[in-house]
Coordinates of C-alpha atoms in Angstrom, one line a residue:
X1369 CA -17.3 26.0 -14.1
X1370 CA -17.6 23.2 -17.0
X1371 CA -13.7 21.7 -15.4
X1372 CA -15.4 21.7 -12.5
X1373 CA -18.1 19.8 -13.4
X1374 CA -16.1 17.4 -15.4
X1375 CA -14.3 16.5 -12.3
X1376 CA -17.4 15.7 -10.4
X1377 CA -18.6 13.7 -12.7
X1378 CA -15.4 11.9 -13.4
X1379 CA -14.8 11.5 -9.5
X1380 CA -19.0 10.5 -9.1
X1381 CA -18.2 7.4 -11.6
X1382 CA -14.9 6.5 -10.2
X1383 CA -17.2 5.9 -7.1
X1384 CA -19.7 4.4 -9.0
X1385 CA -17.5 1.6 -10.4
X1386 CA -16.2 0.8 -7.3
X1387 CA -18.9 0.3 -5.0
X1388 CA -20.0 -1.8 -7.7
X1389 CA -16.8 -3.5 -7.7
X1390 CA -16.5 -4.8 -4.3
X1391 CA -19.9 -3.5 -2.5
X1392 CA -22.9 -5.1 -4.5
X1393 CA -21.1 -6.7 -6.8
X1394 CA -19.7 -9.9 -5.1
X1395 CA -23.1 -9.9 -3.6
X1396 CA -24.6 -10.5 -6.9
X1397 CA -22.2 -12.6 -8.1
X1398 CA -22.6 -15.1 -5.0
X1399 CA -26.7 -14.5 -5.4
X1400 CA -25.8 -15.7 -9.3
X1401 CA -24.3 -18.2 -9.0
X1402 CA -26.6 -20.0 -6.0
X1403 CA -29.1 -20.4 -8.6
X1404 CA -27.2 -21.0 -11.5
X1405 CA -24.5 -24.0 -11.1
X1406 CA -22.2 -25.5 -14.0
X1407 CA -20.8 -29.2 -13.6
X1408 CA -17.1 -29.7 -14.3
X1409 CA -15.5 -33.5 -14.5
X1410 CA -12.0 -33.1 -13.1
X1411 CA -9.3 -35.0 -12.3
X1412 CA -8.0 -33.5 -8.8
X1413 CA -3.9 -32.9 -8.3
X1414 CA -3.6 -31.7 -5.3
X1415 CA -6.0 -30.6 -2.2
X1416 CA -5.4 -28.1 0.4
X1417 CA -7.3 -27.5 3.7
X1418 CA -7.1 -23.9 4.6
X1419 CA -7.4 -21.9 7.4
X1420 CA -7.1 -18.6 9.4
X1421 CA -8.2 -15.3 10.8
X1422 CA -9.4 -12.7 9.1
X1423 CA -8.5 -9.3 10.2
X1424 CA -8.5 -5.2 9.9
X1425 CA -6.5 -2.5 10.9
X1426 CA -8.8 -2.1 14.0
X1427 CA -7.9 -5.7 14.8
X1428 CA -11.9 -6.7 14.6
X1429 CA -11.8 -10.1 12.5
X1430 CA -13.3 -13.7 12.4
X1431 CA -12.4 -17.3 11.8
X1432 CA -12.1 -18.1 7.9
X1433 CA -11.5 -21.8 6.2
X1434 CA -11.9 -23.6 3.1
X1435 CA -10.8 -26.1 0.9
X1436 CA -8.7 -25.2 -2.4
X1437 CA -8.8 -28.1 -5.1
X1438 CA -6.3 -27.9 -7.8
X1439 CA -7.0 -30.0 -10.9
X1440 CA -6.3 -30.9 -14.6
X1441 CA -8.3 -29.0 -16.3
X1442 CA -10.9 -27.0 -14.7
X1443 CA -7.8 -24.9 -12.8
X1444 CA -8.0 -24.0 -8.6
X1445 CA -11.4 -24.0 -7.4
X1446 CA -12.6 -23.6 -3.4
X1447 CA -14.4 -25.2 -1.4
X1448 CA -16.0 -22.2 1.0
X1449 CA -19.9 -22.8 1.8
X1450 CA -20.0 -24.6 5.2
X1451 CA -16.2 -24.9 5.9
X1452 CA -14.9 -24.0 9.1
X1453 CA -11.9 -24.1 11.1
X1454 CA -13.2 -27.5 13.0
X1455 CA -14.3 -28.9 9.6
X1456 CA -11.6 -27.9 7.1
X1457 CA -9.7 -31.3 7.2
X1458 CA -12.4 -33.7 7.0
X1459 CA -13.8 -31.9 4.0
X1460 CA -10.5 -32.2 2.5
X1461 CA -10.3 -36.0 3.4
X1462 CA -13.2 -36.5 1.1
X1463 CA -11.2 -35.7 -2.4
X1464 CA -8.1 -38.2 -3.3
X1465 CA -5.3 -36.8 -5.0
X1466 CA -5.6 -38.5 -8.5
X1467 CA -9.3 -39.5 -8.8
X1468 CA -11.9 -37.8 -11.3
X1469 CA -14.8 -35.7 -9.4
X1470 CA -17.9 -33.9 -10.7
X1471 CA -17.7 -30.3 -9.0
X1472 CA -21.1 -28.4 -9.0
X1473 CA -19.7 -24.2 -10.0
X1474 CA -21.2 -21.5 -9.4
X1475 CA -21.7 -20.3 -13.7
X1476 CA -21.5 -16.8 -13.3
X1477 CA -18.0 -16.8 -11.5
X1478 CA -16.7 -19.2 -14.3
X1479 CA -17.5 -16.7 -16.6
X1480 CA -15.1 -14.1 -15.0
X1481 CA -12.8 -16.5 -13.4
X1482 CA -10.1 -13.9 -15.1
X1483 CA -11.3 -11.3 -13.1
X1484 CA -11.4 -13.2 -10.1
X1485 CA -8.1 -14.3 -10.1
X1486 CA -6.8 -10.6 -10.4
X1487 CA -8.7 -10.5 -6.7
X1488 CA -6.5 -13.9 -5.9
X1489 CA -10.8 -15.8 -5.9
X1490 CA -11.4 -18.8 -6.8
X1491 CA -14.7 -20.4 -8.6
X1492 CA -16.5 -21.8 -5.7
X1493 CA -17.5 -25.4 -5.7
X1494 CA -21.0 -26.0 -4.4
X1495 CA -21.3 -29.8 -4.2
X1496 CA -18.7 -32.6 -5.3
X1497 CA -18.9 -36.2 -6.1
X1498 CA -16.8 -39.0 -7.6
X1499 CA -17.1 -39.3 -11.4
X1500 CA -18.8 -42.6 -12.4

């Protein structure tokens, strides 16, 4: 009876943690880091527009774009809020390849950029503009 209640319990957080993981908390995270924003001066390398479909195994998917900026020093960061496939390429147009930007992060995924990367996510950039 105690083994068997062990197991529960063991197998009751298992769920726990992940349905924190990847239900509620990416929705926290993004919630975060809408209100809390960190500025990063960077120089940008290289700038990618990307797009594609989503999908699942039941084939139901949507549309999905945005714009991955590789730099210097602050690492890969995307460009996802208000990027679609229609807009991808003139969002990308607006960063040069060798010129210094200030990107507005979201704080709370810079602290656990690690973690994000193990996901293969990025730090999302808010707003951008060119360093004075």
């Amino acid at each position: 009876m105690r083994r068997a209640r062990l197991i529960l319990v063991g197998g009751l957080a298992v769920f726990v943690v992940l349905v924190g993981t990847f239900g509620v908390g990416p929705h926290v995270l993004e919630s975060y880091d809408s209100s809390h924003r960190e500025e990063l001066t960077c120089s940008v390398d290289s700038v990618d527009a990307l797009s594609g479909r989503s999908s699942s195994r039941t084939g139901i998917g949507g549309a999905s774009a945005l714009v991955r900026v590789q730099t210097d020093s602050c690492g890969v960061l995307d460009i996802r809020d208000g990027v679609t496939p229609e807009n991808v390429d003139g969002i990308a147009a607006e960063l040069t390849e060798g010129e210094t930007y200030v990107f507005s992060v979201g704080a709370g995924s810079l602290q656990i950029e690690g973690l994000l990367g193990f996901f293969k996510q990025e730090p999302p950039i808010y707003d951008f503009r060119p360093a004075a």
